CSV table of C-alpha atoms in Angstrom, one decimal:
chain,number,residue,atom,x,y,z
A,1140,MET,CA,-1.0,-28.9,-25.2
A,1141,LYS,CA,0.3,-29.5,-28.8
A,1142,SER,CA,0.1,-25.7,-29.6
A,1143,LEU,CA,1.8,-25.0,-26.3
A,1144,ASN,CA,4.7,-27.3,-26.9
A,1145,SER,CA,5.1,-26.0,-30.6
A,1146,LEU,CA,5.0,-22.4,-29.2
A,1147,MET,CA,7.8,-23.5,-26.9
A,1148,MET,CA,9.9,-25.0,-29.6
A,1149,ASP,CA,9.4,-21.8,-31.9
A,1150,GLU,CA,10.2,-19.4,-29.2
A,1151,PRO,CA,14.0,-19.4,-28.2
A,1152,THR,CA,13.5,-17.4,-25.0
A,1153,TRP,CA,10.9,-19.6,-23.6
A,1154,ASN,CA,13.2,-21.3,-21.2
A,1155,PHE,CA,14.4,-18.2,-19.5
A,1156,SER,CA,10.9,-16.7,-19.4
A,1157,THR,CA,9.4,-20.1,-18.1
A,1158,ILE,CA,12.1,-20.3,-15.4
A,1159,ILE,CA,11.3,-16.8,-14.3
A,1160,CYS,CA,7.5,-17.5,-14.4
A,1161,VAL,CA,7.8,-20.8,-12.5
A,1162,SER,CA,10.0,-19.0,-9.8
A,1163,ILE,CA,7.7,-16.2,-9.5
A,1164,VAL,CA,4.7,-18.6,-9.2
A,1165,SER,CA,6.3,-20.9,-6.7
A,1166,PHE,CA,7.4,-17.9,-4.5
A,1167,SER,CA,4.0,-16.6,-4.7
A,1168,ILE,CA,2.3,-19.7,-3.6
A,1169,LEU,CA,4.7,-20.0,-0.8
A,1170,ALA,CA,4.4,-16.4,0.2
A,1171,VAL,CA,0.7,-16.7,0.1
A,1172,ASN,CA,0.8,-19.9,2.2
A,1173,ILE,CA,3.0,-18.2,4.8
A,1174,GLY,CA,1.1,-15.0,4.5
A,1175,ILE,CA,-2.3,-16.4,5.1
A,1176,LYS,CA,-1.1,-17.7,8.5
A,1177,GLU,CA,0.5,-14.5,9.2
A,1178,VAL,CA,-2.4,-12.4,8.2
A,1179,MET,CA,-4.9,-14.6,10.1
A,1180,GLN,CA,-2.7,-14.1,13.2
A,1181,THR,CA,-2.5,-10.3,12.6
A,1182,ILE,CA,-6.3,-10.2,12.0
A,1183,VAL,CA,-6.8,-12.1,15.3
A,1184,ARG,CA,-4.5,-9.7,17.2
A,1185,ILE,CA,-6.0,-6.3,15.7
A,1186,PRO,CA,-9.0,-6.0,18.0
A,1187,LYS,CA,-6.9,-6.3,21.1
A,1188,TYR,CA,-5.1,-3.2,20.1
A,1189,PHE,CA,-8.3,-1.3,19.6
A,1190,LYS,CA,-9.8,-2.3,23.0
C-alpha cells in the first residue's frame, strides 16, 4: 500500500485517471449486475423463439 500511495503522490495526473477508472469500474459493475438479469431473462426466452 505504501508503494501505491507514493506512486499516487509522485504522479500528478493520478486524480483524473483514478476518477475515470473508478467511474468505469463502478459503471461496469452496475452494467454487469443489470446485464446478468437481462441476459438470464433473454436466455430463458430464447428457446421459445426456436420452438
